[in-house]
């Protein structure tokens, strides 16, 4: 019926004139590999989000950032990382890359974020770390989970792939873990085509992570002086993608503020309809709504209705424990099941024009 469906997510790039001129300058500079521009991007990222207590490492994907973080947790055979099934698969696949086992905990059925009580219940002698996902850009219960991690001497990883710019008590998400990761994949809030950032608290770990990013070599040392001790990968960011990243950092505030403005209108419409529910956000926290959450018992019917009016809506992800590779199919995760049954995501970002936004608002207000 509608030729031009409104997409749920959309690639955002800097203005063509600015981007192409900067890109072509770097493309023909002779310095296209990891270099000065990557390190500038790391510094700018750190400054922009006030990650002063962290060392910043740019890599070629969020998955690479996760893999390095999990490797640094010193996983041995049989070790477990507690994680959420409500996420994109890379959060959990990278645990397997690092040789660990995924132990799925349950989530809050209204947010899809890890339930601290379930996290604590799942701790055993094999647990090494907890990975929190700020699902959709809605901040997770970091304070409680951080306390649990401290009590049991576990590493804490924040997967902030959906949540660049979200805040917990006035601090950006990513400011709480031993490690935090971001993704700049195609449809994330900012894209570098592909890319990621790993934040690392501990300086020693940072030095090791830098080597893991580059085959196990110390890049600043001559090859003849290098001796590889730990297995590394080719996980570096290059100057071309870093050029895009640097420009994107100038846009992120504007993009997030549009999502927040749209979200406020949707939240109001949802509040007026007893058949729908918003995901709650704690008073001092701020979501950036990379995905906008709508909860309803009739989520499939609401998705169908929105699709009929040319609005793309869906559940986006599946509960990760359905994948046989995790060996966790038969878990009894009531919060996850309830969240997955009720959730749908609707377009909320900068590409949503007022007329389409009004169509969504009308549908939300009147859905029975
Ligand atoms: C929650 C989450 N974590 C990690 C990743 C991995 O990021 P990337 O695609 O950059 O490897 C993604 C992206 O798909 C994600 O959504």
Tab-separated table of C-alpha atoms and ligand atoms in Angstrom, residues 59-66 70 86-92 94 131-136 159-163 181-188 193-197 290-291 316-317, ligand 1:
chain	number	residue	atom	x	y	z
A	59	UNK	CA	38.441	-0.887	17.030
A	60	UNK	CA	36.795	-2.119	13.851
A	61	UNK	CA	33.511	-3.265	15.438
A	62	UNK	CA	31.557	-3.425	18.652
A	63	UNK	CA	31.984	-7.196	18.508
A	64	UNK	CA	35.778	-6.789	18.467
A	65	UNK	CA	35.506	-4.474	21.495
A	66	UNK	CA	33.436	-7.115	23.318
A	70	UNK	CA	35.954	-10.689	27.563
A	86	UNK	CA	17.538	-9.544	25.366
A	87	UNK	CA	20.179	-8.137	23.041
A	88	UNK	CA	21.778	-8.514	19.641
A	89	UNK	CA	23.645	-11.804	19.302
A	90	UNK	CA	27.193	-10.301	19.317
A	91	UNK	CA	26.918	-9.500	23.051
A	92	UNK	CA	26.835	-13.226	23.697
A	94	UNK	CA	31.775	-12.780	21.704
A	131	UNK	CA	27.737	-8.057	31.035
A	132	UNK	CA	25.011	-5.412	31.192
A	133	UNK	CA	23.236	-4.243	28.027
A	134	UNK	CA	21.505	-0.857	28.055
A	135	UNK	CA	18.823	-2.260	25.808
A	136	UNK	CA	17.428	0.094	23.189
A	159	UNK	CA	27.449	-3.074	26.390
A	160	UNK	CA	26.457	0.458	25.364
A	161	UNK	CA	25.968	-0.367	21.669
A	162	UNK	CA	22.400	1.035	21.801
A	163	UNK	CA	22.986	3.794	24.265
A	181	UNK	CA	31.807	-1.031	24.553
A	182	UNK	CA	30.154	0.984	21.793
A	183	UNK	CA	29.228	0.078	18.215
A	184	UNK	CA	29.333	2.322	15.156
A	185	UNK	CA	27.748	-0.217	12.822
A	186	UNK	CA	25.576	1.083	9.942
A	187	UNK	CA	22.342	1.975	11.756
A	188	UNK	CA	23.622	2.851	15.206
A	193	UNK	CA	30.272	2.215	8.461
A	194	UNK	CA	31.666	-0.342	10.908
A	195	UNK	CA	33.596	0.385	14.056
A	196	UNK	CA	33.579	0.393	17.816
A	197	UNK	CA	35.125	1.738	20.997
A	290	UNK	CA	17.892	4.137	19.781
A	291	UNK	CA	14.891	1.830	19.881
A	316	UNK	CA	14.096	-6.263	16.159
A	317	UNK	CA	15.863	-8.982	18.175
B	1	LIG	C1	23.754	-4.682	21.872
B	1	LIG	C2	24.811	-4.854	20.837
B	1	LIG	N1	26.033	-5.245	21.234
B	1	LIG	C3	27.026	-5.402	20.358
B	1	LIG	C4	26.856	-5.184	19.017
B	1	LIG	C5	27.983	-5.440	18.076
B	1	LIG	O1	28.383	-4.323	17.383
B	1	LIG	P1	29.008	-4.432	15.926
B	1	LIG	O2	27.899	-4.707	14.960
B	1	LIG	O3	29.625	-3.083	15.735
B	1	LIG	O4	30.023	-5.499	15.938
B	1	LIG	C6	25.596	-4.756	18.546
B	1	LIG	C7	25.377	-4.459	17.140
B	1	LIG	O5	24.791	-5.050	16.357
B	1	LIG	C8	24.557	-4.606	19.483
B	1	LIG	O6	23.335	-4.218	19.096
